[in-house]
Short mmCIF file of C-alpha atoms and ligand atoms in Angstrom, two decimals:
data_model
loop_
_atom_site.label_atom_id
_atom_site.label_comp_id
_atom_site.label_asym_id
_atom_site.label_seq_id
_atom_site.Cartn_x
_atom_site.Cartn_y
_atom_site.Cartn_z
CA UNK A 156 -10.29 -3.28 32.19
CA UNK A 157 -9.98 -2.68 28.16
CA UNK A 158 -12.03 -5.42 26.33
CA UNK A 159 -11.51 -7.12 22.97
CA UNK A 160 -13.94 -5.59 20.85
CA UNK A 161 -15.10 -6.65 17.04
CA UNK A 162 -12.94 -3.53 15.80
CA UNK A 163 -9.62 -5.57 16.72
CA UNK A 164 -10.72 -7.77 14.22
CA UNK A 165 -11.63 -5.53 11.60
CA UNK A 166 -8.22 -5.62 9.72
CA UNK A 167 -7.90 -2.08 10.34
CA UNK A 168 -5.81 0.52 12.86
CA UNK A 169 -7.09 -1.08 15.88
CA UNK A 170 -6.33 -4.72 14.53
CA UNK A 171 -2.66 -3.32 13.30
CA UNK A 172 -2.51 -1.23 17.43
CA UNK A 173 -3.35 -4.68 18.70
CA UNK A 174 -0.91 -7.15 16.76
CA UNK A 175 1.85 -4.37 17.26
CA UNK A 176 0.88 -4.12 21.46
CA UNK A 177 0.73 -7.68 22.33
CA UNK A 178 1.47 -10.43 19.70
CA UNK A 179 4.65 -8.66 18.13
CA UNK A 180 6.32 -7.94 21.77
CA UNK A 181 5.25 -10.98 23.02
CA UNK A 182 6.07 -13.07 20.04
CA UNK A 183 7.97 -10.78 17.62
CA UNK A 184 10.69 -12.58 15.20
CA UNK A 185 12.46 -11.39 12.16
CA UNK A 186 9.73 -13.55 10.37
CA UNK A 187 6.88 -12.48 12.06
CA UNK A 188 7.60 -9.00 12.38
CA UNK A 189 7.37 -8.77 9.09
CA UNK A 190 3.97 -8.86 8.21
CA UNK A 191 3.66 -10.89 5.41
CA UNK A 192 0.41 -12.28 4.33
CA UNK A 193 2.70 -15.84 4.85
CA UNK A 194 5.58 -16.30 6.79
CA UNK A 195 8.82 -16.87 4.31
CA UNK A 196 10.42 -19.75 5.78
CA UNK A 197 13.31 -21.45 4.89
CA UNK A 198 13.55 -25.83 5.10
CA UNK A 199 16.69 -27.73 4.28
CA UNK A 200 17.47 -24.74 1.82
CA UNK A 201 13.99 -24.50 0.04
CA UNK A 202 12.20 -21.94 0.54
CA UNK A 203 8.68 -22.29 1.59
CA UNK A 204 5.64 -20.23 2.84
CA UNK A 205 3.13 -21.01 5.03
CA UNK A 206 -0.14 -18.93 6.20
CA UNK A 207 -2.90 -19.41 8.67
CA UNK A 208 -6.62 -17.94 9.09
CA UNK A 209 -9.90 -18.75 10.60
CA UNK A 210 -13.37 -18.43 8.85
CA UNK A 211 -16.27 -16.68 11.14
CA UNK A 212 -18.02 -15.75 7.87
CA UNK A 213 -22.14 -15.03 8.84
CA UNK A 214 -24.04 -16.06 7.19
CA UNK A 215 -22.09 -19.60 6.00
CA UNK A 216 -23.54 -19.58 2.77
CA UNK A 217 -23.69 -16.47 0.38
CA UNK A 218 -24.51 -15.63 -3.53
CA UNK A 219 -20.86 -16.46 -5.02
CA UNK A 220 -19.73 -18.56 -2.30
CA UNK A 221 -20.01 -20.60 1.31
CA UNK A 222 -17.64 -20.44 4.30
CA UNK A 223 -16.05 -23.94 2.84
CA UNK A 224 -14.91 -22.46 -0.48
CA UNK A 225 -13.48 -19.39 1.28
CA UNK A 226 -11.58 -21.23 3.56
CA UNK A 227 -9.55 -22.86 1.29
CA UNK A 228 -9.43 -19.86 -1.36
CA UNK A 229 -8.58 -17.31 1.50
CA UNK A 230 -5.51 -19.67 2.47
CA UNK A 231 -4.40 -20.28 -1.58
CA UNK A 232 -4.60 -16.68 -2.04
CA UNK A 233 -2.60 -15.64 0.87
CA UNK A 234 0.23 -17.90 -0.27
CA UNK A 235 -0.29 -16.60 -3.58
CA UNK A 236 0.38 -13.34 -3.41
CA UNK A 237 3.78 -14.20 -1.67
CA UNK A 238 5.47 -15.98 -4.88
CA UNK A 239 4.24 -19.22 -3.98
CA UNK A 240 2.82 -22.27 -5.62
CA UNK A 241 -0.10 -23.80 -2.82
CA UNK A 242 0.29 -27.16 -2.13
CA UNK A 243 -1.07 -28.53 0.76
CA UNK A 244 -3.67 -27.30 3.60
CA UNK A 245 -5.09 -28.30 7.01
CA UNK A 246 -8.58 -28.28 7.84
CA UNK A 247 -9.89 -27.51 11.17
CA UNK A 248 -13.40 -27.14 12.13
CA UNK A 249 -15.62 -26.19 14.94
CA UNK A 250 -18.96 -27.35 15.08
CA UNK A 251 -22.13 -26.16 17.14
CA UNK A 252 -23.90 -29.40 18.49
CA UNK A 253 -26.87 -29.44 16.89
CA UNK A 254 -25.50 -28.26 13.94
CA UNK A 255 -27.00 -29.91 10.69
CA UNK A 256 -25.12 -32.62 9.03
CA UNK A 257 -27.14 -32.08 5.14
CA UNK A 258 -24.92 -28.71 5.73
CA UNK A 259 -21.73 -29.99 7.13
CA UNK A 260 -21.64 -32.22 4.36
CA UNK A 261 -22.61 -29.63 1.65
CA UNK A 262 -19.54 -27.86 3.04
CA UNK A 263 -17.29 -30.51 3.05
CA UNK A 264 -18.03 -30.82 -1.00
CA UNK A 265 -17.75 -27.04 -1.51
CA UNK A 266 -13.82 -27.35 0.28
CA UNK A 267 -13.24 -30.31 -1.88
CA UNK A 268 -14.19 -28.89 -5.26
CA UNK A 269 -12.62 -25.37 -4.07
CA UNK A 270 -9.63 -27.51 -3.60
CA UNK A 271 -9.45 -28.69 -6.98
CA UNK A 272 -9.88 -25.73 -8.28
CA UNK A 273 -7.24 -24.21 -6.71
CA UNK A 274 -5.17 -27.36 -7.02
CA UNK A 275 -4.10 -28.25 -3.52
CA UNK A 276 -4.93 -31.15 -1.16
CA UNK A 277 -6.13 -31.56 2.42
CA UNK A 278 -3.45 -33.12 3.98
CA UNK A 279 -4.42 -32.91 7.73
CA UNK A 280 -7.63 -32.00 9.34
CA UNK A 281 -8.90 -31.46 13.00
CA UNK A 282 -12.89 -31.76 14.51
CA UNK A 283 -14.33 -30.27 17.70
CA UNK A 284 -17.62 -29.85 18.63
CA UNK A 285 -18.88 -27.27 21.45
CA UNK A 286 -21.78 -27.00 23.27
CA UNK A 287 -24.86 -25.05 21.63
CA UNK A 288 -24.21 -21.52 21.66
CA UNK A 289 -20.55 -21.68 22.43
CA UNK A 290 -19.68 -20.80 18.91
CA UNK A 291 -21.91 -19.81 15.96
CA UNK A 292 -23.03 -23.18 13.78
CA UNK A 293 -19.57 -23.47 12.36
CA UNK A 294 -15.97 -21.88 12.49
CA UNK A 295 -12.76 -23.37 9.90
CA UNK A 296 -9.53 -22.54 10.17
CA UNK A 297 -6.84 -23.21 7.08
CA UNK A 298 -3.41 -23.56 7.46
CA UNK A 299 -1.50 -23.84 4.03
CA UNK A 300 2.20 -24.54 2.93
CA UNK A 301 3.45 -23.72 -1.13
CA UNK A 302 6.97 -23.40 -2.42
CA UNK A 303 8.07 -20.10 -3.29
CA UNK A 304 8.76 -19.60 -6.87
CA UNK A 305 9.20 -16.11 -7.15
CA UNK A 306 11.15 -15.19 -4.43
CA UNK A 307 11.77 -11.50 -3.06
CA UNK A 308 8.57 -10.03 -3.25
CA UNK A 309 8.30 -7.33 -0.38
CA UNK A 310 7.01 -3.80 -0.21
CA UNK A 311 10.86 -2.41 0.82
CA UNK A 312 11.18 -3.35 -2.82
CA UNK A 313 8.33 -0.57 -4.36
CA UNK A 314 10.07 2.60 -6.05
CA UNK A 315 8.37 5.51 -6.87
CA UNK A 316 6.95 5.32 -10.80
CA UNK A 317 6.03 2.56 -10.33
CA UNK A 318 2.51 1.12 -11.47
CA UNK A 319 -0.39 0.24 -9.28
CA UNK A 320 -2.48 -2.54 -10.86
CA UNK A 321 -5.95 -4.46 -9.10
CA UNK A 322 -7.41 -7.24 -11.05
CA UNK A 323 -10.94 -6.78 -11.35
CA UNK A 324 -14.18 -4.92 -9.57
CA UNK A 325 -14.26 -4.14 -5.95
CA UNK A 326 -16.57 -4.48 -3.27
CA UNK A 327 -18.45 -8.07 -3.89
CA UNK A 328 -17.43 -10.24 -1.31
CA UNK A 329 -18.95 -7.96 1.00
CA UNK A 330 -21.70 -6.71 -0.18
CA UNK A 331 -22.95 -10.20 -0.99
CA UNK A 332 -22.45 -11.48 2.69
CA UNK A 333 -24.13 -8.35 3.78
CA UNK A 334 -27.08 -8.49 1.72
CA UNK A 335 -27.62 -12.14 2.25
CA UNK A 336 -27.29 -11.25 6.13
CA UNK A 337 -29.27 -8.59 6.57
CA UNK A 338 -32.10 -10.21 3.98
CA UNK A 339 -31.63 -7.21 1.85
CA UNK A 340 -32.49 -7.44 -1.88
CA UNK A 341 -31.02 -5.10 -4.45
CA UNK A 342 -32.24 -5.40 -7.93
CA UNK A 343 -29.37 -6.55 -9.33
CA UNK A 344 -28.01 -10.01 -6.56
CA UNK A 345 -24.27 -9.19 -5.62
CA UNK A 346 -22.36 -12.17 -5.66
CA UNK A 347 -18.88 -12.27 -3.83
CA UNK A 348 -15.57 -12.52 -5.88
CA UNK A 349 -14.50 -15.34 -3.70
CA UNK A 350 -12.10 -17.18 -6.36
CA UNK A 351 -8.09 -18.78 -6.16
CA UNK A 352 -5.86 -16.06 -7.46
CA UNK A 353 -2.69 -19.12 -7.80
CA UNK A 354 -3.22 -19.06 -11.86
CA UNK A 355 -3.79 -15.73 -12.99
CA UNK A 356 -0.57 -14.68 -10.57
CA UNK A 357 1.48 -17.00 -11.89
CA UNK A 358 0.55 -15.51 -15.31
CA UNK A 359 1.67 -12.69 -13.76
CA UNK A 360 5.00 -13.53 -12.60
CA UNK A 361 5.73 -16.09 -15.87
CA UNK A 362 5.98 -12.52 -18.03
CA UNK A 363 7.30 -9.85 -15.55
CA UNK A 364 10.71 -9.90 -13.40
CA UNK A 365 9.47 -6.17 -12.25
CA UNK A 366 6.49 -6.87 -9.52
CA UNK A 367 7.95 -5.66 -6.79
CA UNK A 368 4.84 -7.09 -4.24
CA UNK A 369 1.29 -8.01 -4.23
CA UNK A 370 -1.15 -8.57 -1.19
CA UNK A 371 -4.88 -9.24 -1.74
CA UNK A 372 -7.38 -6.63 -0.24
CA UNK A 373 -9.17 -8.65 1.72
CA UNK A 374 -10.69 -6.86 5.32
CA UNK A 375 -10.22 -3.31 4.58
CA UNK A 376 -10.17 -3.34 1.29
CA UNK A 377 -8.15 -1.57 -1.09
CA UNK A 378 -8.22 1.52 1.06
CA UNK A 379 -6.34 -0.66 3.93
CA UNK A 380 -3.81 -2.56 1.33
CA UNK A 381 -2.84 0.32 0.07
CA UNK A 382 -2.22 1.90 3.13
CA UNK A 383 -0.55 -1.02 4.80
CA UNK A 384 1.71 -0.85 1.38
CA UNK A 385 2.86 2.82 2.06
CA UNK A 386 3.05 3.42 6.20
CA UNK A 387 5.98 4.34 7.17
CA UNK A 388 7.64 4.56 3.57
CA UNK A 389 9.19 7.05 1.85
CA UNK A 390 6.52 7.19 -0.90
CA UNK A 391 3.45 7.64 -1.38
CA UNK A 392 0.48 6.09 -3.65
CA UNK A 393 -2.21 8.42 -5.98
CA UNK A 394 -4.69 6.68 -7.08
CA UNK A 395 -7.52 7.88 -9.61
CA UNK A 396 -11.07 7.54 -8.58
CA UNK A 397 -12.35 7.48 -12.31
CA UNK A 398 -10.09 4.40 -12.42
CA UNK A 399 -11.62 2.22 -9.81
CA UNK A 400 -13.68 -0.91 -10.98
CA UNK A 401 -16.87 -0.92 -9.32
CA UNK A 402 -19.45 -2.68 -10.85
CA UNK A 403 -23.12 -0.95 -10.77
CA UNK A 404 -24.67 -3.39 -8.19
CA UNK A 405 -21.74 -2.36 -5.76
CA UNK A 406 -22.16 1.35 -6.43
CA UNK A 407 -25.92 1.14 -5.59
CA UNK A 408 -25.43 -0.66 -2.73
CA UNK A 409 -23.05 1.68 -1.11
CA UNK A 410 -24.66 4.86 -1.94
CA UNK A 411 -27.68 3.34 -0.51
CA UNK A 412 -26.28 2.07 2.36
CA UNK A 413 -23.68 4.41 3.06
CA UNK A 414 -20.51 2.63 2.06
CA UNK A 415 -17.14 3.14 0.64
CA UNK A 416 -16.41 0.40 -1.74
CA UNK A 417 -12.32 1.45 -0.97
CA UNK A 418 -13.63 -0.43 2.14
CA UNK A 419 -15.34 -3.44 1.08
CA UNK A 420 -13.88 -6.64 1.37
CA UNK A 421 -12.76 -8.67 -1.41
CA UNK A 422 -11.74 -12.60 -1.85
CA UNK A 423 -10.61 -12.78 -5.41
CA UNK A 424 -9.16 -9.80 -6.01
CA UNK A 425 -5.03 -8.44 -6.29
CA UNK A 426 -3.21 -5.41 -6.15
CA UNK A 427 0.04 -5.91 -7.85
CA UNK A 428 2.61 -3.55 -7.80
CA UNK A 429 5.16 -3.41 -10.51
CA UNK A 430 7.53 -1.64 -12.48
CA UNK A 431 5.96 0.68 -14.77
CA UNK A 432 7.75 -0.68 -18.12
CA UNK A 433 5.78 -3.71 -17.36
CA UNK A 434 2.75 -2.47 -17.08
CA UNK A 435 1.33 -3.51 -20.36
CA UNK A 436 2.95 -7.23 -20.68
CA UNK A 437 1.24 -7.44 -16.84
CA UNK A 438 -2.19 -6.41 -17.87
CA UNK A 439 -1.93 -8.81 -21.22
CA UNK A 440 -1.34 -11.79 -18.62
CA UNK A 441 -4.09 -10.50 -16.24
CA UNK A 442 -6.79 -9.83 -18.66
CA UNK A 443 -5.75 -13.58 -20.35
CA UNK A 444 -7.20 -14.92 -17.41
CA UNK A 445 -11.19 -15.14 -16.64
CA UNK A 446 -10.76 -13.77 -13.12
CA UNK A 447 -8.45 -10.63 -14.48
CA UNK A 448 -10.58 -9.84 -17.17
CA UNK A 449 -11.25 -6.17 -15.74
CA UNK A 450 -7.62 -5.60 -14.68
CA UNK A 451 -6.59 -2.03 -14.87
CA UNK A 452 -3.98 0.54 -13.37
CA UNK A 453 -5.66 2.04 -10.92
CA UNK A 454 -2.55 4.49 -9.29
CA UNK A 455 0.97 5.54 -9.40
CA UNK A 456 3.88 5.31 -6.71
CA UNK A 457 4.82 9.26 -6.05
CA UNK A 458 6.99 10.54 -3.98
CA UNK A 459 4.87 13.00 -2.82
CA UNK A 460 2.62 12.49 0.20
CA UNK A 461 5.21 10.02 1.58
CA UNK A 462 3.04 7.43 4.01
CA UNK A 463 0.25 8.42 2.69
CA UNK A 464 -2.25 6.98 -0.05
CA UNK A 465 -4.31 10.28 -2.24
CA UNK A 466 -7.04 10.06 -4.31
CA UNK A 467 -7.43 12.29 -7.48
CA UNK A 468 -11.28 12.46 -7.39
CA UNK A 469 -13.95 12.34 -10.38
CA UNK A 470 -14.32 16.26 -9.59
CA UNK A 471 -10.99 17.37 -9.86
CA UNK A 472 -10.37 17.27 -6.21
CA UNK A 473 -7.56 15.93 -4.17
CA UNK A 474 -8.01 13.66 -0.90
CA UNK A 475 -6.29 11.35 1.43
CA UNK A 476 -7.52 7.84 1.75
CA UNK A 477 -6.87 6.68 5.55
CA UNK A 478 -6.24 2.66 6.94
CA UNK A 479 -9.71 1.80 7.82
CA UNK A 480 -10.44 3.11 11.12
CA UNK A 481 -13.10 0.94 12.55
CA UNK A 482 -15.25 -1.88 12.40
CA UNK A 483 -17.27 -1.50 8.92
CA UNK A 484 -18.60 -4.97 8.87
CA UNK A 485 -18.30 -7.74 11.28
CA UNK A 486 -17.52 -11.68 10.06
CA UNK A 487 -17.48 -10.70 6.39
CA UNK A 488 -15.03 -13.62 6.21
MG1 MG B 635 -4.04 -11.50 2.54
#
């Protein structure tokens, strides 16, 4: 009998077989089906998107961040990168008994100021507990709703020439959790780049009609956003290693533990694409912003490799970046 293992969850090719197998036969709909990082729905002729996730996120609290904050930034983000303004989210949490209530309630004020940040409200909330050991301390799912104001966003739209832009370093999120995990001190503390990305995208989209579509590379990492961008397209994406923000913390890290930061998880970071003649009015908006400040172009669109995303290494070399292929890291969010 085939199991459900932590790989199906990974965000990767097995999560991608597995949502392709089962939950698009099963469920499949022209909404569903495609893939958005919210469904694009339409209400009494508005048009509105709405996204779900959970938060499994070990340990609950990290350097940068706790499972509260991400919860509500995960949700803002994915709305975000759809053309859409957040508005509202739910709230749903499972509790282990025994779980401490100094730390519920330190969670509760790190969703609260999260949500003003990202300026959206709680609207509806749900609480279960389960018996001691039936789930790990605590587990949050967000629901969230926003109103599209930049409508038509979708990766059918990316031509080749066109510019590949991420908004800062990569890597943090996940090396932060991990460290703080696996009790693991580098010299220099990681701390995750959990953040809302609503403002500095709506920068974005107030100066450029040309971004074609923008997804956050979240499990995966860039290696598996890009790749999700391209499969079964009739382009391809370069990208230039000596291009890729990665601050020195990260880079130690991986080469100690034997990571790819293409791979990492991130919580406040974009990859925009866009037409290449607004490239620089893009950046201007991006870098305007605290959370863009290390925007850059990291690739092109080509129409070679079509499907496939290349790297142009540091040493002159060539090489294809693949989808993730299997679990990296476990609950990283
Ligand atoms: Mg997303």
């Amino acid at each position: 009998m085939e199991k459900i293992l932590l790989s199906h969850g990974s965000g990767g090719t097995m999560m991608h077989k597995l949502i392709d197998s089962l939950f698009m036969r099963e469920l499949g709909n022209p909404t569903l089906i495609e893939k958005k990082d919210s469904a694009i729905v339409e209400i009494g002729g508005k048009k509105i998107a709405f996204t779900t996730d959970s938060y499994v996120v070990n340990p609950i609290f990290f350097p940068g961040g706790d499972i509260g904050s991400l919860a509500v930034y995960g949700t803002v983000n994915d709305l975000a990168v759809c053309g859409a303004k957040p508005l509202f989210i739910s709230l749903g949490l499972i509790i282990e008994e025994g779980f401490d209530r100094d730390l519920l309630e330190k969670i509760v004020k790190s969703i609260s100021s999260a949500a003003k940040r990202a300026r959206v409200d709680v609207v509806t909330g749900d609480t279960k507990v389960v018996e001691r050991g039936s789930c790990d301390k605590i587990f949050i799912n967000t629901s969230g709703i926003g109103a599209i104001y930049y409508p038509g966003l979708s990766i059918e739209n990316i031509k080749p020439r066109d510019s590949v832009i991420l908004s800062g370093t990569i890597g943090e999120h996940a090396i932060s959790v991990l460290s703080k995990r696996e009790g693991i001190s580098f010299s220099t503390i990681v701390r995750s780049d959990s953040a809302p990305l609503n403002a500095l995208i709506a920068k974005v989209l107030s100066v450029s009609k040309g971004v074609r579509f923008m997804r956050d590379p979240t499990r995966g990492g860039a290696a598996t956003t890009l790749n999700e961008m391209v499969t079964g397209g009739r382009f391809g994406i370069s990208i230039e290693e000596e291009d890729l923000p990665v601050t020195e913390g990260v880079r130690a890290s991986c080469e100690l533990l034997g990571f790819d930061p293409l791979y990492l998880a991130n919580e406040g970071r974009v990859i925009i694409v866009a037409k290449r003649d607004d490239e620089k009015r893009i950046l201007r908006a991006m870098r305007s912003d605290p959370l863009g400040r290390s925007s850059r172009v990291i690739g092109t669109v080509t129409k070679e490799y079509p499907g496939k995303v290349y790297m142009n290494t540091s040493s002159g070399g060539r090489r294809i970046v693949g989808m993730l292929s299997s679990e990296q890291l476990p609950r990283i969010c």
